[in-house]
GROMACS .gro file of N, CA and C in nm:
model
  435
    1HIS      N    1   1.217   7.521   3.778
    1HIS     CA    2   1.149   7.396   3.745
    1HIS      C    3   1.210   7.277   3.820
    2GLU      N    4   1.342   7.281   3.836
    2GLU     CA    5   1.408   7.171   3.904
    2GLU      C    6   1.365   7.162   4.050
    3ARG      N    7   1.352   7.276   4.117
    3ARG     CA    8   1.311   7.276   4.257
    3ARG      C    9   1.169   7.219   4.271
    4LEU      N   10   1.079   7.259   4.184
    4LEU     CA   11   0.942   7.208   4.186
    4LEU      C   12   0.942   7.058   4.161
    5ALA      N   13   1.022   7.013   4.066
    5ALA     CA   14   1.028   6.870   4.035
    5ALA      C   15   1.080   6.791   4.155
    6ARG      N   16   1.181   6.843   4.224
    6ARG     CA   17   1.233   6.774   4.343
    6ARG      C   18   1.128   6.768   4.453
    7THR      N   19   1.051   6.875   4.470
    7THR     CA   20   0.945   6.877   4.571
    7THR      C   21   0.838   6.775   4.537
    8GLU      N   22   0.800   6.765   4.411
    8GLU     CA   23   0.700   6.668   4.369
    8GLU      C   24   0.749   6.525   4.391
    9ILE      N   25   0.875   6.498   4.358
    9ILE     CA   26   0.932   6.365   4.379
    9ILE      C   27   0.935   6.331   4.527
   10GLN      N   28   0.976   6.427   4.609
   10GLN     CA   29   0.982   6.404   4.753
   10GLN      C   30   0.844   6.370   4.808
   11SER      N   31   0.740   6.439   4.763
   11SER     CA   32   0.605   6.410   4.813
   11SER      C   33   0.558   6.272   4.768
   12LEU      N   34   0.601   6.227   4.651
   12LEU     CA   35   0.562   6.095   4.603
   12LEU      C   36   0.626   5.982   4.683
   13ILE      N   37   0.750   6.001   4.726
   13ILE     CA   38   0.821   5.892   4.792
   13ILE      C   39   0.818   5.902   4.944
   14SER      N   40   0.778   6.016   4.998
   14SER     CA   41   0.774   6.032   5.144
   14SER      C   42   0.659   5.954   5.206
   15ALA      N   43   0.676   5.921   5.332
   15ALA     CA   44   0.568   5.855   5.406
   15ALA      C   45   0.452   5.951   5.424
   16ARG      N   46   0.331   5.898   5.422
   16ARG     CA   47   0.214   5.980   5.449
   16ARG      C   48   0.216   6.018   5.597
   17SER      N   49   0.166   6.136   5.626
   17SER     CA   50   0.164   6.178   5.766
   17SER      C   51   0.062   6.290   5.785
   18ILE      N   52   0.035   6.315   5.910
   18ILE     CA   53  -0.046   6.430   5.948
   18ILE      C   54   0.044   6.518   6.034
   19PRO      N   55   0.076   6.637   5.987
   19PRO     CA   56   0.165   6.723   6.065
   19PRO      C   57   0.105   6.756   6.202
   20PRO      N   58   0.190   6.762   6.305
   20PRO     CA   59   0.140   6.792   6.440
   20PRO      C   60   0.058   6.921   6.448
   21ASP      N   61   0.090   7.019   6.366
   21ASP     CA   62   0.015   7.144   6.372
   21ASP      C   63  -0.125   7.134   6.312
   22LYS      N   64  -0.158   7.019   6.253
   22LYS     CA   65  -0.291   6.998   6.197
   22LYS      C   66  -0.385   6.923   6.291
   23ILE      N   67  -0.335   6.884   6.408
   23ILE     CA   68  -0.416   6.809   6.505
   23ILE      C   69  -0.538   6.892   6.547
   24ASP      N   70  -0.524   7.025   6.552
   24ASP     CA   71  -0.637   7.111   6.589
   24ASP      C   72  -0.756   7.091   6.496
   25LEU      N   73  -0.730   7.055   6.371
   25LEU     CA   74  -0.841   7.030   6.278
   25LEU      C   75  -0.930   6.917   6.326
   26PHE      N   76  -0.871   6.815   6.390
   26PHE     CA   77  -0.951   6.705   6.442
   26PHE      C   78  -1.051   6.755   6.544
   27ARG      N   79  -1.004   6.841   6.636
   27ARG     CA   80  -1.094   6.893   6.740
   27ARG      C   81  -1.206   6.976   6.679
   28SER      N   82  -1.175   7.060   6.582
   28SER     CA   83  -1.280   7.145   6.525
   28SER      C   84  -1.377   7.065   6.437
   29TYR      N   85  -1.328   6.971   6.357
   29TYR     CA   86  -1.415   6.891   6.269
   29TYR      C   87  -1.503   6.794   6.346
   30LEU      N   88  -1.448   6.740   6.454
   30LEU     CA   89  -1.516   6.629   6.522
   30LEU      C   90  -1.576   6.669   6.656
   31LYS      N   91  -1.586   6.799   6.685
   31LYS     CA   92  -1.636   6.842   6.816
   31LYS      C   93  -1.776   6.789   6.846
   32ASN      N   94  -1.858   6.768   6.746
   32ASN     CA   95  -1.994   6.716   6.767
   32ASN      C   96  -1.998   6.564   6.786
   33PHE      N   97  -1.881   6.499   6.778
   33PHE     CA   98  -1.876   6.353   6.786
   33PHE      C   99  -1.796   6.305   6.907
   34LYS      N  100  -1.777   6.392   7.006
   34LYS     CA  101  -1.704   6.353   7.127
   34LYS      C  102  -1.770   6.230   7.188
   35GLY      N  103  -1.687   6.136   7.232
   35GLY     CA  104  -1.739   6.015   7.295
   35GLY      C  105  -1.771   5.902   7.199
   36LYS      N  106  -1.772   5.929   7.068
   36LYS     CA  107  -1.794   5.822   6.970
   36LYS      C  108  -1.675   5.727   6.973
   37THR      N  109  -1.693   5.609   6.918
   37THR     CA  110  -1.587   5.509   6.914
   37THR      C  111  -1.552   5.477   6.769
   38VAL      N  112  -1.425   5.463   6.743
   38VAL     CA  113  -1.377   5.427   6.609
   38VAL      C  114  -1.260   5.330   6.625
   39THR      N  115  -1.253   5.233   6.534
   39THR     CA  116  -1.141   5.140   6.529
   39THR      C  117  -1.046   5.185   6.420
   40VAL      N  118  -0.917   5.192   6.451
   40VAL     CA  119  -0.815   5.229   6.351
   40VAL      C  120  -0.731   5.105   6.325
   41GLU      N  121  -0.726   5.065   6.197
   41GLU     CA  122  -0.654   4.945   6.156
   41GLU      C  123  -0.550   4.978   6.050
   42SER      N  124  -0.441   4.903   6.051
   42SER     CA  125  -0.346   4.904   5.941
   42SER      C  126  -0.283   4.766   5.932
   43TYR      N  127  -0.217   4.739   5.820
   43TYR     CA  128  -0.166   4.605   5.794
   43TYR      C  129  -0.044   4.570   5.879
   44VAL      N  130  -0.032   4.440   5.905
   44VAL     CA  131   0.088   4.386   5.968
   44VAL      C  132   0.206   4.412   5.873
   45ASN      N  133   0.321   4.441   5.929
   45ASN     CA  134   0.446   4.457   5.852
   45ASN      C  135   0.442   4.571   5.750
   46ASP      N  136   0.368   4.676   5.779
   46ASP     CA  137   0.369   4.795   5.694
   46ASP      C  138   0.396   4.917   5.781
   47PRO      N  139   0.523   4.949   5.803
   47PRO     CA  140   0.555   5.058   5.895
   47PRO      C  141   0.505   5.195   5.847
   48GLU      N  142   0.493   5.214   5.718
   48GLU     CA  143   0.446   5.343   5.667
   48GLU      C  144   0.301   5.367   5.708
   49SER      N  145   0.214   5.268   5.686
   49SER     CA  146   0.074   5.285   5.725
   49SER      C  147   0.058   5.286   5.877
   50TYR      N  148   0.144   5.214   5.947
   50TYR     CA  149   0.141   5.215   6.094
   50TYR      C  150   0.170   5.357   6.145
   51GLY      N  151   0.271   5.421   6.089
   51GLY     CA  152   0.305   5.558   6.131
   51GLY      C  153   0.190   5.654   6.108
   52LEU      N  154   0.123   5.642   5.993
   52LEU     CA  155   0.008   5.728   5.966
   52LEU      C  156  -0.106   5.697   6.063
   53SER      N  157  -0.126   5.569   6.094
   53SER     CA  158  -0.230   5.530   6.191
   53SER      C  159  -0.206   5.596   6.326
   54VAL      N  160  -0.081   5.598   6.370
   54VAL     CA  161  -0.048   5.660   6.498
   54VAL      C  162  -0.082   5.809   6.496
   55SER      N  163  -0.055   5.876   6.385
   55SER     CA  164  -0.091   6.018   6.373
   55SER      C  165  -0.242   6.038   6.380
   56ILE      N  166  -0.316   5.953   6.312
   56ILE     CA  167  -0.462   5.962   6.312
   56ILE      C  168  -0.516   5.937   6.453
   57ILE      N  169  -0.462   5.836   6.521
   57ILE     CA  170  -0.506   5.804   6.656
   57ILE      C  171  -0.480   5.922   6.749
   58SER      N  172  -0.367   5.986   6.735
   58SER     CA  173  -0.335   6.104   6.817
   58SER      C  174  -0.438   6.214   6.795
   59GLY      N  175  -0.472   6.238   6.670
   59GLY     CA  176  -0.574   6.340   6.640
   59GLY      C  177  -0.709   6.305   6.698
   60LEU      N  178  -0.748   6.179   6.687
   60LEU     CA  179  -0.878   6.136   6.739
   60LEU      C  180  -0.886   6.147   6.891
   61ARG      N  181  -0.779   6.110   6.957
   61ARG     CA  182  -0.778   6.116   7.103
   61ARG      C  183  -0.778   6.258   7.155
   62SER      N  184  -0.740   6.354   7.072
   62SER     CA  185  -0.742   6.494   7.115
   62SER      C  186  -0.883   6.551   7.116
   63VAL      N  187  -0.979   6.481   7.056
   63VAL     CA  188  -1.116   6.534   7.041
   63VAL      C  189  -1.192   6.543   7.174
   64PRO      N  190  -1.212   6.446   7.255
   64PRO     CA  191  -1.169   6.306   7.252
   64PRO      C  192  -1.273   6.214   7.189
   65VAL      N  193  -1.222   6.128   7.102
   65VAL     CA  194  -1.298   6.017   7.045
   65VAL      C  195  -1.234   5.891   7.101
   66SER      N  196  -1.313   5.793   7.138
   66SER     CA  197  -1.262   5.667   7.189
   66SER      C  198  -1.206   5.585   7.073
   67VAL      N  199  -1.082   5.539   7.088
   67VAL     CA  200  -1.014   5.468   6.980
   67VAL      C  201  -0.982   5.325   7.021
   68ILE      N  202  -1.017   5.233   6.935
   68ILE     CA  203  -0.973   5.095   6.948
   68ILE      C  204  -0.854   5.082   6.854
   69ASP      N  205  -0.735   5.068   6.911
   69ASP     CA  206  -0.611   5.071   6.836
   69ASP      C  207  -0.576   4.932   6.783
   70GLU      N  208  -0.597   4.913   6.654
   70GLU     CA  209  -0.562   4.789   6.586
   70GLU      C  210  -0.454   4.815   6.481
   71ALA      N  211  -0.379   4.923   6.500
   71ALA     CA  212  -0.274   4.959   6.405
   71ALA      C  213  -0.167   4.851   6.402
   72GLY      N  214  -0.129   4.812   6.282
   72GLY     CA  215  -0.026   4.711   6.265
   72GLY      C  216  -0.071   4.569   6.291
   73LYS      N  217  -0.201   4.547   6.304
   73LYS     CA  218  -0.252   4.413   6.337
   73LYS      C  219  -0.341   4.353   6.229
   74TYR      N  220  -0.378   4.430   6.126
   74TYR     CA  221  -0.469   4.381   6.024
   74TYR      C  222  -0.397   4.281   5.935
   75PRO      N  223  -0.450   4.161   5.920
   75PRO     CA  224  -0.377   4.059   5.842
   75PRO      C  225  -0.377   4.095   5.693
   76GLY      N  226  -0.264   4.075   5.632
   76GLY     CA  227  -0.255   4.097   5.488
   76GLY      C  228  -0.340   3.995   5.414
   77SER      N  229  -0.412   4.039   5.318
   77SER     CA  230  -0.495   3.949   5.239
   77SER      C  231  -0.494   3.996   5.095
   78VAL      N  232  -0.545   3.915   5.009
   78VAL     CA  233  -0.551   3.953   4.869
   78VAL      C  234  -0.695   3.978   4.833
   79PRO      N  235  -0.733   4.086   4.776
   79PRO     CA  236  -0.647   4.199   4.742
   79PRO      C  237  -0.623   4.289   4.864
   80VAL      N  238  -0.508   4.351   4.867
   80VAL     CA  239  -0.473   4.445   4.973
   80VAL      C  240  -0.526   4.582   4.935
   81PHE      N  241  -0.583   4.652   5.031
   81PHE     CA  242  -0.636   4.786   5.004
   81PHE      C  243  -0.523   4.888   5.002
   82THR      N  244  -0.536   4.985   4.913
   82THR     CA  245  -0.445   5.099   4.914
   82THR      C  246  -0.524   5.221   4.959
   83GLY      N  247  -0.452   5.318   5.007
   83GLY     CA  248  -0.517   5.441   5.052
   83GLY      C  249  -0.582   5.425   5.188
   84ILE      N  250  -0.680   5.508   5.214
   84ILE     CA  251  -0.748   5.510   5.343
   84ILE      C  252  -0.898   5.497   5.320
   85VAL      N  253  -0.961   5.406   5.394
   85VAL     CA  254  -1.105   5.384   5.383
   85VAL      C  255  -1.167   5.403   5.521
   86VAL      N  256  -1.268   5.488   5.529
   86VAL     CA  257  -1.346   5.504   5.651
   86VAL      C  258  -1.482   5.444   5.622
   87SER      N  259  -1.523   5.346   5.705
   87SER     CA  260  -1.650   5.279   5.679
   87SER      C  261  -1.732   5.267   5.806
   88GLY      N  262  -1.861   5.253   5.787
   88GLY     CA  263  -1.954   5.239   5.898
   88GLY      C  264  -2.093   5.211   5.847
   89THR      N  265  -2.190   5.224   5.935
   89THR     CA  266  -2.330   5.201   5.898
   89THR      C  267  -2.393   5.330   5.849
   90GLN      N  268  -2.509   5.318   5.788
   90GLN     CA  269  -2.582   5.435   5.741
   90GLN      C  270  -2.613   5.530   5.857
   91ALA      N  271  -2.642   5.476   5.974
   91ALA     CA  272  -2.671   5.559   6.091
   91ALA      C  273  -2.551   5.643   6.132
   92GLU      N  274  -2.431   5.602   6.095
   92GLU     CA  275  -2.307   5.674   6.130
   92GLU      C  276  -2.253   5.758   6.014
   93GLN      N  277  -2.336   5.781   5.912
   93GLN     CA  278  -2.292   5.850   5.790
   93GLN      C  279  -2.223   5.984   5.819
   94LYS      N  280  -2.280   6.066   5.905
   94LYS     CA  281  -2.220   6.198   5.933
   94LYS      C  282  -2.083   6.183   5.999
   95PHE      N  283  -2.071   6.089   6.092
   95PHE     CA  284  -1.944   6.065   6.159
   95PHE      C  285  -1.840   6.013   6.059
   96VAL      N  286  -1.879   5.917   5.976
   96VAL     CA  287  -1.790   5.860   5.875
   96VAL      C  288  -1.740   5.970   5.781
   97ASP      N  289  -1.830   6.053   5.732
   97ASP     CA  290  -1.791   6.161   5.640
   97ASP      C  291  -1.700   6.263   5.708
   98ALA      N  292  -1.729   6.297   5.834
   98ALA     CA  293  -1.645   6.393   5.907
   98ALA      C  294  -1.505   6.337   5.927
   99LEU      N  295  -1.495   6.208   5.960
   99LEU     CA  296  -1.364   6.145   5.976
   99LEU      C  297  -1.285   6.149   5.845
  100ALA      N  298  -1.350   6.112   5.737
  100ALA     CA  299  -1.283   6.113   5.607
  100ALA      C  300  -1.237   6.254   5.570
  101ASP      N  301  -1.321   6.353   5.595
  101ASP     CA  302  -1.285   6.492   5.562
  101ASP      C  303  -1.165   6.539   5.642
  102VAL      N  304  -1.166   6.516   5.773
  102VAL     CA  305  -1.058   6.568   5.856
  102VAL      C  306  -0.926   6.496   5.827
  103ILE      N  307  -0.929   6.367   5.804
  103ILE     CA  308  -0.806   6.295   5.771
  103ILE      C  309  -0.752   6.344   5.637
  104GLY      N  310  -0.841   6.357   5.540
  104GLY     CA  311  -0.799   6.402   5.408
  104GLY      C  312  -0.741   6.542   5.410
  105GLN      N  313  -0.809   6.634   5.478
  105GLN     CA  314  -0.762   6.772   5.478
  105GLN      C  315  -0.639   6.793   5.565
  106SER      N  316  -0.631   6.726   5.678
  106SER     CA  317  -0.518   6.749   5.768
  106SER      C  318  -0.388   6.692   5.712
  107GLY      N  319  -0.397   6.583   5.639
  107GLY     CA  320  -0.277   6.523   5.583
  107GLY      C  321  -0.265   6.536   5.433
  108ARG      N  322  -0.360   6.608   5.370
  108ARG     CA  323  -0.364   6.619   5.225
  108ARG      C  324  -0.360   6.479   5.163
  109LEU      N  325  -0.454   6.396   5.211
  109LEU     CA  326  -0.460   6.256   5.172
  109LEU      C  327  -0.592   6.224   5.103
  110LEU      N  328  -0.590   6.126   5.017
  110LEU     CA  329  -0.713   6.079   4.953
  110LEU      C  330  -0.777   5.976   5.045
  111VAL      N  331  -0.901   6.002   5.085
  111VAL     CA  332  -0.973   5.914   5.177
  111VAL      C  333  -1.109   5.883   5.117
  112VAL      N  334  -1.146   5.756   5.120
  112VAL     CA  335  -1.276   5.712   5.072
  112VAL      C  336  -1.364   5.686   5.193
  113SER      N  337  -1.490   5.734   5.189
  113SER     CA  338  -1.583   5.705   5.297
  113SER      C  339  -1.699   5.622   5.244
  114MET      N  340  -1.739   5.523   5.325
  114MET     CA  341  -1.849   5.436   5.287
  114MET      C  342  -1.934   5.408   5.409
  115ALA      N  343  -2.061   5.438   5.401
  115ALA     CA  344  -2.155   5.405   5.508
  115ALA      C  345  -2.251   5.301   5.451
  116ASP      N  346  -2.196   5.183   5.427
  116ASP     CA  347  -2.273   5.081   5.356
  116ASP      C  348  -2.284   4.948   5.431
  117ARG      N  349  -2.227   4.941   5.551
  117ARG     CA  350  -2.235   4.816   5.626
  117ARG      C  351  -2.366   4.812   5.705
  118PRO      N  352  -2.431   4.695   5.716
  118PRO     CA  353  -2.557   4.688   5.790
  118PRO      C  354  -2.538   4.702   5.941
  119THR      N  355  -2.425   4.652   5.993
  119THR     CA  356  -2.397   4.662   6.137
  119THR      C  357  -2.247   4.676   6.157
  120GLY      N  358  -2.209   4.703   6.279
  120GLY     CA  359  -2.067   4.704   6.312
  120GLY      C  360  -2.015   4.842   6.345
  121PRO      N  361  -1.889   4.846   6.388
  121PRO     CA  362  -1.828   4.971   6.431
  121PRO      C  363  -1.784   5.058   6.314
  122VAL      N  364  -1.752   5.182   6.345
  122VAL     CA  365  -1.689   5.269   6.246
  122VAL      C  366  -1.541   5.230   6.244
  123ILE      N  367  -1.489   5.209   6.123
  123ILE     CA  368  -1.351   5.162   6.106
  123ILE      C  369  -1.277   5.254   6.011
  124ILE      N  370  -1.154   5.288   6.050
  124ILE     CA  371  -1.061   5.356   5.960
  124ILE      C  372  -0.954   5.253   5.925
  125LEU      N  373  -0.949   5.213   5.799
  125LEU     CA  374  -0.845   5.120   5.753
  125LEU      C  375  -0.741   5.201   5.676
  126VAL      N  376  -0.622   5.206   5.732
  126VAL     CA  377  -0.511   5.273   5.665
  126VAL      C  378  -0.439   5.165   5.585
  127GLY      N  379  -0.468   5.163   5.456
  127GLY     CA  380  -0.407   5.064   5.368
  127GLY      C  381  -0.268   5.105   5.326
  128ILE      N  382  -0.209   5.024   5.240
  128ILE     CA  383  -0.074   5.056   5.194
  128ILE      C  384  -0.076   5.183   5.111
  129LYS      N  385   0.038   5.246   5.104
  129LYS     CA  386   0.050   5.369   5.027
  129LYS      C  387   0.030   5.335   4.879
  130PRO      N  388  -0.055   5.412   4.812
  130PRO     CA  389  -0.074   5.384   4.669
  130PRO      C  390   0.057   5.398   4.592
  131VAL      N  391   0.075   5.313   4.495
  131VAL     CA  392   0.196   5.320   4.413
  131VAL      C  393   0.192   5.444   4.327
  132PHE      N  394   0.308   5.488   4.291
  132PHE     CA  395   0.318   5.603   4.203
  132PHE      C  396   0.405   5.564   4.085
  133ARG      N  397   0.400   5.646   3.984
  133ARG     CA  398   0.484   5.621   3.869
  133ARG      C  399   0.529   5.753   3.812
  134PHE      N  400   0.639   5.748   3.746
  134PHE     CA  401   0.690   5.866   3.678
  134PHE      C  402   0.649   5.856   3.533
  135ASP      N  403   0.575   5.954   3.487
  135ASP     CA  404   0.533   5.957   3.348
  135ASP      C  405   0.647   6.008   3.261
  136GLN      N  406   0.640   5.974   3.135
  136GLN     CA  407   0.737   6.027   3.041
  136GLN      C  408   0.716   6.177   3.027
  137PRO      N  409   0.824   6.254   3.025
  137PRO     CA  410   0.807   6.399   3.010
  137PRO      C  411   0.740   6.432   2.877
  138GLN      N  412   0.654   6.530   2.883
  138GLN     CA  413   0.585   6.577   2.763
  138GLN      C  414   0.670   6.684   2.695
  139THR      N  415   0.681   6.677   2.566
  139THR     CA  416   0.755   6.779   2.492
  139THR      C  417   0.662   6.844   2.391
  140ASN      N  418   0.691   6.966   2.361
  140ASN     CA  419   0.609   7.038   2.264
  140ASN      C  420   0.667   7.030   2.123
  141SER      N  421   0.780   6.964   2.110
  141SER     CA  422   0.841   6.958   1.978
  141SER      C  423   0.791   6.835   1.903
  142SER      N  424   0.780   6.847   1.775
  142SER     CA  425   0.738   6.733   1.694
  142SER      C  426   0.862   6.656   1.651
  143PRO      N  427   0.845   6.528   1.621
  143PRO     CA  428   0.961   6.447   1.581
  143PRO      C  429   1.026   6.501   1.453
  144LYS      N  430   1.156   6.492   1.452
  144LYS     CA  431   1.229   6.539   1.332
  144LYS      C  432   1.225   6.434   1.227
  145LYS      N  433   1.215   6.480   1.104
  145LYS     CA  434   1.210   6.387   0.989
  145LYS      C  435   1.343   6.378   0.921
   0.00000   0.00000   0.00000
């Protein structure tokens, strides 16, 4: 139990990433979207999301998908987004969904996809890492009287 608990804690506090051996997933998932363009953004002064953005960009360029690299340049604003959001127009729905799927599966990450904008490019916003919390341990014993 202790080893499992340590592994769970490590995954909660570690930086998000896409392992290099998962880059092949980008090529297989996105093979029908070669030549498409996507903008990858992450917040200024957030090295964790910047590192994940670099991994995503590497995967996209292996397809090849054209990438506009805005990693580390997105201005912080209130409210700040957490997690990863892939957005685009309704016409780009299949591309948006494929991007969200491959990022989520390759890095075991939660990704939200939205094809709700009337115009504009497909954007991957790598927001800050969602906060985590340690819950109180559950016990099966009842309180002593």
